[in-house]
PDB file of C-alpha atoms in Angstrom:
ATOM      1  CA  GLU U   1     -43.064  50.413 -42.363  1.00  0.00           C
ATOM      2  CA  THR U   2     -43.146  51.577 -45.949  1.00  0.00           C
ATOM      3  CA  GLY U   3     -44.152  55.187 -45.325  1.00  0.00           C
ATOM      4  CA  VAL U   4     -46.661  57.199 -47.405  1.00  0.00           C
ATOM      5  CA  THR U   5     -46.100  57.100 -51.118  1.00  0.00           C
ATOM      6  CA  GLN U   6     -47.758  59.665 -53.483  1.00  0.00           C
ATOM      7  CA  SER U   7     -47.996  59.727 -57.214  1.00  0.00           C
ATOM      8  CA  PRO U   8     -47.220  61.266 -59.655  1.00  0.00           C
ATOM      9  CA  THR U   9     -44.558  63.550 -58.104  1.00  0.00           C
ATOM     10  CA  HIS U  10     -45.265  66.318 -60.720  1.00  0.00           C
ATOM     11  CA  LEU U  11     -48.118  67.036 -62.950  1.00  0.00           C
ATOM     12  CA  ILE U  12     -49.073  69.736 -65.345  1.00  0.00           C
ATOM     13  CA  LYS U  13     -52.792  70.170 -66.390  1.00  0.00           C
ATOM     14  CA  THR U  14     -54.786  72.608 -68.395  1.00  0.00           C
ATOM     15  CA  ARG U  15     -57.492  74.765 -66.883  1.00  0.00           C
ATOM     16  CA  GLY U  16     -60.927  73.018 -66.898  1.00  0.00           C
ATOM     17  CA  GLN U  17     -59.425  69.473 -66.950  1.00  0.00           C
ATOM     18  CA  GLN U  18     -59.763  66.796 -64.238  1.00  0.00           C
ATOM     19  CA  VAL U  19     -56.967  65.314 -62.285  1.00  0.00           C
ATOM     20  CA  THR U  20     -56.559  62.239 -60.019  1.00  0.00           C
ATOM     21  CA  LEU U  21     -53.702  62.134 -57.347  1.00  0.00           C
ATOM     22  CA  ARG U  22     -52.966  58.850 -55.615  1.00  0.00           C
ATOM     23  CA  CYS U  23     -51.686  57.940 -52.187  1.00  0.00           C
ATOM     24  CA  SER U  24     -50.447  54.713 -50.729  1.00  0.00           C
ATOM     25  CA  SER U  25     -50.515  54.644 -46.930  1.00  0.00           C
ATOM     26  CA  GLN U  26     -48.816  52.476 -44.385  1.00  0.00           C
ATOM     27  CA  SER U  27     -50.568  49.071 -43.601  1.00  0.00           C
ATOM     28  CA  GLY U  28     -52.904  49.746 -40.637  1.00  0.00           C
ATOM     29  CA  HIS U  29     -53.276  53.414 -41.245  1.00  0.00           C
ATOM     30  CA  ASN U  30     -57.123  53.753 -41.764  1.00  0.00           C
ATOM     31  CA  THR U  31     -57.155  57.492 -41.428  1.00  0.00           C
ATOM     32  CA  VAL U  32     -56.065  59.572 -44.282  1.00  0.00           C
ATOM     33  CA  SER U  33     -56.168  63.246 -44.849  1.00  0.00           C
ATOM     34  CA  TRP U  34     -55.316  65.475 -47.825  1.00  0.00           C
ATOM     35  CA  TYR U  35     -53.819  68.939 -47.715  1.00  0.00           C
ATOM     36  CA  GLN U  36     -53.224  71.692 -50.159  1.00  0.00           C
ATOM     37  CA  GLN U  37     -50.068  73.689 -49.822  1.00  0.00           C
ATOM     38  CA  ALA U  38     -49.867  76.843 -51.977  1.00  0.00           C
ATOM     39  CA  LEU U  39     -46.392  78.324 -52.561  1.00  0.00           C
ATOM     40  CA  GLY U  40     -45.179  80.037 -49.488  1.00  0.00           C
ATOM     41  CA  GLN U  41     -48.037  78.978 -47.395  1.00  0.00           C
ATOM     42  CA  GLY U  42     -48.774  76.315 -44.756  1.00  0.00           C
ATOM     43  CA  PRO U  43     -50.896  73.301 -45.654  1.00  0.00           C
ATOM     44  CA  GLN U  44     -54.611  73.656 -45.865  1.00  0.00           C
ATOM     45  CA  PHE U  45     -56.870  70.714 -44.783  1.00  0.00           C
ATOM     46  CA  ILE U  46     -59.069  69.471 -47.714  1.00  0.00           C
ATOM     47  CA  PHE U  47     -60.831  66.491 -46.238  1.00  0.00           C
ATOM     48  CA  GLN U  48     -60.346  63.328 -44.207  1.00  0.00           C
ATOM     49  CA  TYR U  49     -61.384  59.675 -44.610  1.00  0.00           C
ATOM     50  CA  TYR U  50     -61.722  57.067 -42.055  1.00  0.00           C
ATOM     51  CA  ARG U  51     -62.479  53.515 -43.017  1.00  0.00           C
ATOM     52  CA  GLU U  52     -63.517  54.484 -46.589  1.00  0.00           C
ATOM     53  CA  GLU U  53     -65.832  57.221 -45.480  1.00  0.00           C
ATOM     54  CA  GLU U  54     -65.304  61.009 -45.491  1.00  0.00           C
ATOM     55  CA  ASN U  55     -65.730  62.356 -41.930  1.00  0.00           C
ATOM     56  CA  GLY U  56     -64.251  65.755 -42.088  1.00  0.00           C
ATOM     57  CA  ARG U  57     -63.958  68.478 -44.784  1.00  0.00           C
ATOM     58  CA  GLY U  58     -62.228  71.903 -44.891  1.00  0.00           C
ATOM     59  CA  ASN U  59     -63.290  74.950 -46.806  1.00  0.00           C
ATOM     60  CA  PHE U  60     -62.921  73.472 -50.335  1.00  0.00           C
ATOM     61  CA  PRO U  61     -65.686  73.249 -53.056  1.00  0.00           C
ATOM     62  CA  PRO U  62     -67.337  69.943 -54.050  1.00  0.00           C
ATOM     63  CA  ARG U  63     -65.172  69.641 -57.157  1.00  0.00           C
ATOM     64  CA  PHE U  64     -62.525  68.409 -54.700  1.00  0.00           C
ATOM     65  CA  SER U  65     -63.520  64.773 -53.887  1.00  0.00           C
ATOM     66  CA  GLY U  66     -61.927  61.640 -52.800  1.00  0.00           C
ATOM     67  CA  LEU U  67     -61.890  57.910 -52.319  1.00  0.00           C
ATOM     68  CA  GLN U  68     -60.353  55.488 -49.775  1.00  0.00           C
ATOM     69  CA  PHE U  69     -59.924  52.026 -50.558  1.00  0.00           C
ATOM     70  CA  PRO U  70     -59.495  48.830 -48.252  1.00  0.00           C
ATOM     71  CA  ASN U  71     -55.846  48.378 -49.207  1.00  0.00           C
ATOM     72  CA  TYR U  72     -54.848  51.645 -47.438  1.00  0.00           C
ATOM     73  CA  SER U  73     -54.635  53.570 -50.807  1.00  0.00           C
ATOM     74  CA  SER U  74     -56.634  56.705 -51.550  1.00  0.00           C
ATOM     75  CA  GLU U  75     -57.440  59.285 -54.273  1.00  0.00           C
ATOM     76  CA  LEU U  76     -57.876  62.994 -54.468  1.00  0.00           C
ATOM     77  CA  ASN U  77     -59.920  63.989 -57.465  1.00  0.00           C
ATOM     78  CA  VAL U  78     -60.204  67.623 -58.587  1.00  0.00           C
ATOM     79  CA  ASN U  79     -62.653  68.494 -61.461  1.00  0.00           C
ATOM     80  CA  ALA U  80     -62.691  71.699 -63.572  1.00  0.00           C
ATOM     81  CA  LEU U  81     -59.313  72.772 -62.627  1.00  0.00           C
ATOM     82  CA  GLU U  82     -58.616  76.364 -61.997  1.00  0.00           C
ATOM     83  CA  LEU U  83     -55.289  78.295 -62.018  1.00  0.00           C
ATOM     84  CA  ASP U  84     -55.418  78.669 -58.227  1.00  0.00           C
ATOM     85  CA  ASP U  85     -55.449  74.899 -57.844  1.00  0.00           C
ATOM     86  CA  SER U  86     -51.785  74.921 -58.511  1.00  0.00           C
ATOM     87  CA  ALA U  87     -50.071  73.811 -55.387  1.00  0.00           C
ATOM     88  CA  LEU U  88     -48.414  70.837 -53.499  1.00  0.00           C
ATOM     89  CA  TYR U  89     -50.949  68.238 -52.574  1.00  0.00           C
ATOM     90  CA  LEU U  90     -49.984  66.261 -49.438  1.00  0.00           C
ATOM     91  CA  CYS U  91     -51.396  63.022 -48.144  1.00  0.00           C
ATOM     92  CA  ALA U  92     -51.147  62.160 -44.573  1.00  0.00           C
ATOM     93  CA  SER U  93     -52.198  58.963 -42.865  1.00  0.00           C
ATOM     94  CA  ARG U  94     -52.203  57.576 -39.289  1.00  0.00           C
ATOM     95  CA  ASN U  95     -53.319  54.596 -37.327  1.00  0.00           C
ATOM     96  CA  GLY U  96     -56.732  55.183 -36.029  1.00  0.00           C
ATOM     97  CA  GLN U  97     -55.879  53.870 -32.560  1.00  0.00           C
ATOM     98  CA  GLY U  98     -55.210  57.208 -31.075  1.00  0.00           C
ATOM     99  CA  ASP U  99     -51.709  58.202 -32.093  1.00  0.00           C
ATOM    100  CA  TYR U 100     -52.272  61.628 -33.787  1.00  0.00           C
ATOM    101  CA  GLY U 101     -48.783  61.720 -35.373  1.00  0.00           C
ATOM    102  CA  TYR U 102     -49.566  61.799 -38.995  1.00  0.00           C
ATOM    103  CA  THR U 103     -47.064  60.547 -41.511  1.00  0.00           C
ATOM    104  CA  PHE U 104     -47.041  62.731 -44.540  1.00  0.00           C
ATOM    105  CA  GLY U 105     -46.096  61.779 -48.200  1.00  0.00           C
ATOM    106  CA  SER U 106     -43.693  63.912 -50.257  1.00  0.00           C
ATOM    107  CA  GLY U 107     -46.636  65.315 -52.090  1.00  0.00           C
ATOM    108  CA  THR U 108     -47.656  65.798 -55.816  1.00  0.00           C
ATOM    109  CA  ARG U 109     -46.797  69.235 -57.259  1.00  0.00           C
ATOM    110  CA  LEU U 110     -49.755  70.216 -59.538  1.00  0.00           C
ATOM    111  CA  THR U 111     -49.390  73.053 -62.054  1.00  0.00           C
ATOM    112  CA  VAL U 112     -52.479  74.255 -63.770  1.00  0.00           C
ATOM    113  CA  VAL U 113     -51.876  76.319 -67.007  1.00  0.00           C
TER     114      VAL U 113
ATOM    115  CA  ALA B   1     -61.994  79.867 -34.939  1.00  0.00           C
ATOM    116  CA  GLN B   2     -58.648  78.197 -34.151  1.00  0.00           C
ATOM    117  CA  SER B   3     -55.531  79.778 -35.595  1.00  0.00           C
ATOM    118  CA  VAL B   4     -51.753  79.403 -35.463  1.00  0.00           C
ATOM    119  CA  THR B   5     -49.400  82.289 -35.791  1.00  0.00           C
ATOM    120  CA  GLN B   6     -45.782  81.976 -36.594  1.00  0.00           C
ATOM    121  CA  PRO B   7     -44.454  85.575 -36.292  1.00  0.00           C
ATOM    122  CA  ASP B   8     -41.104  84.848 -37.831  1.00  0.00           C
ATOM    123  CA  ILE B   9     -41.225  84.340 -41.613  1.00  0.00           C
ATOM    124  CA  HIS B  10     -37.495  83.915 -41.994  1.00  0.00           C
ATOM    125  CA  ILE B  11     -34.687  83.338 -39.364  1.00  0.00           C
ATOM    126  CA  THR B  12     -30.957  83.102 -39.953  1.00  0.00           C
ATOM    127  CA  VAL B  13     -28.525  81.601 -37.377  1.00  0.00           C
ATOM    128  CA  SER B  14     -24.939  80.423 -37.322  1.00  0.00           C
ATOM    129  CA  GLU B  15     -24.125  76.784 -37.029  1.00  0.00           C
ATOM    130  CA  GLY B  16     -23.814  75.821 -33.476  1.00  0.00           C
ATOM    131  CA  ALA B  17     -25.894  78.767 -32.247  1.00  0.00           C
ATOM    132  CA  SER B  18     -29.113  78.124 -30.239  1.00  0.00           C
ATOM    133  CA  LEU B  19     -32.465  78.434 -31.891  1.00  0.00           C
ATOM    134  CA  GLU B  20     -36.009  79.274 -30.843  1.00  0.00           C
ATOM    135  CA  LEU B  21     -39.014  79.278 -33.320  1.00  0.00           C
ATOM    136  CA  ARG B  22     -42.130  80.997 -31.959  1.00  0.00           C
ATOM    137  CA  CYS B  23     -45.674  79.686 -32.297  1.00  0.00           C
ATOM    138  CA  ASN B  24     -48.800  81.145 -30.815  1.00  0.00           C
ATOM    139  CA  TYR B  25     -52.219  79.499 -31.056  1.00  0.00           C
ATOM    140  CA  SER B  26     -55.737  80.386 -30.576  1.00  0.00           C
ATOM    141  CA  TYR B  27     -57.874  77.592 -29.099  1.00  0.00           C
ATOM    142  CA  GLY B  28     -60.743  77.310 -26.583  1.00  0.00           C
ATOM    143  CA  ALA B  29     -59.657  74.235 -24.831  1.00  0.00           C
ATOM    144  CA  THR B  30     -56.477  71.971 -24.326  1.00  0.00           C
ATOM    145  CA  PRO B  31     -54.907  71.876 -27.700  1.00  0.00           C
ATOM    146  CA  TYR B  32     -53.211  69.134 -29.532  1.00  0.00           C
ATOM    147  CA  LEU B  33     -50.066  70.891 -30.869  1.00  0.00           C
ATOM    148  CA  PHE B  34     -47.389  69.718 -33.403  1.00  0.00           C
ATOM    149  CA  TRP B  35     -44.197  70.858 -35.014  1.00  0.00           C
ATOM    150  CA  TYR B  36     -43.373  69.715 -38.529  1.00  0.00           C
ATOM    151  CA  VAL B  37     -40.338  70.335 -40.714  1.00  0.00           C
ATOM    152  CA  GLN B  38     -40.274  70.382 -44.389  1.00  0.00           C
ATOM    153  CA  SER B  39     -37.159  70.282 -46.518  1.00  0.00           C
ATOM    154  CA  PRO B  40     -37.255  71.759 -50.110  1.00  0.00           C
ATOM    155  CA  GLY B  41     -39.577  69.625 -52.340  1.00  0.00           C
ATOM    156  CA  GLN B  42     -40.360  67.257 -49.610  1.00  0.00           C
ATOM    157  CA  GLY B  43     -43.304  66.400 -47.437  1.00  0.00           C
ATOM    158  CA  LEU B  44     -43.748  67.182 -43.744  1.00  0.00           C
ATOM    159  CA  GLN B  45     -41.820  65.243 -40.958  1.00  0.00           C
ATOM    160  CA  LEU B  46     -43.227  65.355 -37.498  1.00  0.00           C
ATOM    161  CA  LEU B  47     -40.558  66.553 -34.880  1.00  0.00           C
ATOM    162  CA  LEU B  48     -42.738  66.463 -31.773  1.00  0.00           C
ATOM    163  CA  LYS B  49     -46.281  66.670 -30.455  1.00  0.00           C
ATOM    164  CA  TYR B  50     -48.022  67.695 -27.148  1.00  0.00           C
ATOM    165  CA  PHE B  51     -51.288  66.294 -26.155  1.00  0.00           C
ATOM    166  CA  SER B  52     -51.136  66.666 -22.271  1.00  0.00           C
ATOM    167  CA  GLY B  53     -48.911  66.127 -19.354  1.00  0.00           C
ATOM    168  CA  ASP B  54     -45.373  67.398 -19.180  1.00  0.00           C
ATOM    169  CA  THR B  55     -45.325  70.693 -20.800  1.00  0.00           C
ATOM    170  CA  LEU B  56     -41.783  70.230 -22.038  1.00  0.00           C
ATOM    171  CA  VAL B  57     -41.735  67.824 -25.027  1.00  0.00           C
ATOM    172  CA  GLN B  58     -38.674  66.169 -26.488  1.00  0.00           C
ATOM    173  CA  GLY B  59     -38.696  65.377 -30.142  1.00  0.00           C
ATOM    174  CA  ILE B  60     -36.491  63.952 -32.812  1.00  0.00           C
ATOM    175  CA  LYS B  61     -33.117  65.578 -34.084  1.00  0.00           C
ATOM    176  CA  GLY B  62     -32.492  67.206 -30.681  1.00  0.00           C
ATOM    177  CA  PHE B  63     -35.593  69.533 -30.751  1.00  0.00           C
ATOM    178  CA  GLU B  64     -37.733  70.354 -27.886  1.00  0.00           C
ATOM    179  CA  ALA B  65     -40.833  72.543 -27.365  1.00  0.00           C
ATOM    180  CA  GLU B  66     -42.535  73.985 -24.353  1.00  0.00           C
ATOM    181  CA  PHE B  67     -46.332  74.449 -24.003  1.00  0.00           C
ATOM    182  CA  LYS B  68     -47.243  77.573 -21.999  1.00  0.00           C
ATOM    183  CA  ARG B  69     -50.958  77.806 -21.586  1.00  0.00           C
ATOM    184  CA  SER B  70     -50.801  81.347 -20.095  1.00  0.00           C
ATOM    185  CA  GLN B  71     -49.049  82.689 -23.147  1.00  0.00           C
ATOM    186  CA  SER B  72     -50.794  80.486 -25.779  1.00  0.00           C
ATOM    187  CA  SER B  73     -47.476  79.440 -26.982  1.00  0.00           C
ATOM    188  CA  PHE B  74     -45.709  76.314 -28.161  1.00  0.00           C
ATOM    189  CA  ASN B  75     -42.032  77.447 -29.048  1.00  0.00           C
ATOM    190  CA  LEU B  76     -39.589  75.132 -30.704  1.00  0.00           C
ATOM    191  CA  ARG B  77     -36.027  75.085 -29.424  1.00  0.00           C
ATOM    192  CA  LYS B  78     -32.698  73.526 -30.219  1.00  0.00           C
ATOM    193  CA  PRO B  79     -29.592  74.343 -28.194  1.00  0.00           C
ATOM    194  CA  SER B  80     -27.137  73.899 -31.031  1.00  0.00           C
ATOM    195  CA  VAL B  81     -28.166  74.119 -34.766  1.00  0.00           C
ATOM    196  CA  HIS B  82     -26.688  71.920 -37.519  1.00  0.00           C
ATOM    197  CA  TRP B  83     -26.361  73.033 -41.146  1.00  0.00           C
ATOM    198  CA  SER B  84     -28.745  70.166 -42.031  1.00  0.00           C
ATOM    199  CA  ASP B  85     -31.543  71.807 -39.885  1.00  0.00           C
ATOM    200  CA  ALA B  86     -31.967  74.402 -42.619  1.00  0.00           C
ATOM    201  CA  ALA B  87     -35.692  74.018 -43.837  1.00  0.00           C
ATOM    202  CA  GLU B  88     -39.226  75.270 -43.310  1.00  0.00           C
ATOM    203  CA  TYR B  89     -40.760  74.716 -39.873  1.00  0.00           C
ATOM    204  CA  PHE B  90     -44.547  74.543 -39.347  1.00  0.00           C
ATOM    205  CA  CYS B  91     -46.480  74.724 -36.089  1.00  0.00           C
ATOM    206  CA  ALA B  92     -49.912  73.133 -36.209  1.00  0.00           C
ATOM    207  CA  VAL B  93     -52.938  72.695 -33.841  1.00  0.00           C
ATOM    208  CA  GLY B  94     -55.609  70.062 -33.944  1.00  0.00           C
ATOM    209  CA  ALA B  95     -58.887  71.632 -34.661  1.00  0.00           C
ATOM    210  CA  GLN B  96     -61.439  71.497 -31.899  1.00  0.00           C
ATOM    211  CA  GLY B  97     -63.982  68.984 -32.518  1.00  0.00           C
ATOM    212  CA  ASN B  98     -61.887  67.143 -34.991  1.00  0.00           C
ATOM    213  CA  THR B  99     -58.358  66.845 -33.946  1.00  0.00           C
ATOM    214  CA  ASP B 100     -57.485  64.944 -37.181  1.00  0.00           C
ATOM    215  CA  LYS B 101     -57.940  68.396 -38.998  1.00  0.00           C
ATOM    216  CA  LEU B 102     -54.595  70.083 -38.496  1.00  0.00           C
ATOM    217  CA  ILE B 103     -54.447  73.950 -38.737  1.00  0.00           C
ATOM    218  CA  PHE B 104     -50.929  74.996 -39.838  1.00  0.00           C
ATOM    219  CA  GLY B 105     -49.173  78.295 -39.367  1.00  0.00           C
ATOM    220  CA  THR B 106     -47.639  79.988 -42.434  1.00  0.00           C
ATOM    221  CA  GLY B 107     -44.181  78.564 -41.528  1.00  0.00           C
ATOM    222  CA  THR B 108     -40.680  79.791 -40.531  1.00  0.00           C
ATOM    223  CA  ARG B 109     -37.977  79.258 -42.873  1.00  0.00           C
ATOM    224  CA  LEU B 110     -34.647  78.776 -41.166  1.00  0.00           C
ATOM    225  CA  GLN B 111     -31.260  79.508 -42.845  1.00  0.00           C
ATOM    226  CA  VAL B 112     -28.054  78.223 -41.232  1.00  0.00           C
ATOM    227  CA  PHE B 113     -24.750  79.872 -41.878  1.00  0.00           C
ATOM    228  CA  PRO B 114     -21.516  77.886 -41.446  1.00  0.00           C
TER     229      PRO B 114
END
């Protein structure tokens, strides 16, 4: 197992810009979720992908979008960045066969200035 | 709506002492429950999970948790804490209708003194 790898680890963007965060999941992990963790808070569910289709979304606006690829990698895209988007973004994946123990990556720390 | 409450924001214990971290949940059916640990600057590591069956669940690193339906609680315990256990601990519940959506508490920061 290679775990869940996220890139980049840190990123600084200007308000109004767009950003793409990347995640590489373990082989066979066809379910991936993205979370936003603001400083001092628990992670908040953004959305979930299963077999390259979004099948669950949290309370986040449409400027948060994602993609999942056949090679178990995925992306989180955020358009029109706002200062409040500054957070740690976590990717989590699992095998879709019923084991609900998600494996989390170490996250991408996004700072919007 | 489902929710998770971790009443203790910060707990300090001495190394070798026992530990109990509290977690209460709000859920309309049998919940999927999880405890995760997060070290500074790191992602989340799964300590243990409960779906059904035996209400006392064993996890990694010597942790255990007990599901108590009558109290809507899923408290995490460890009989003897090590300095390396210092971290942030999060309790989470799988959302009803979509157990892949995890609802997290706000976390409990554990500090361990030698």
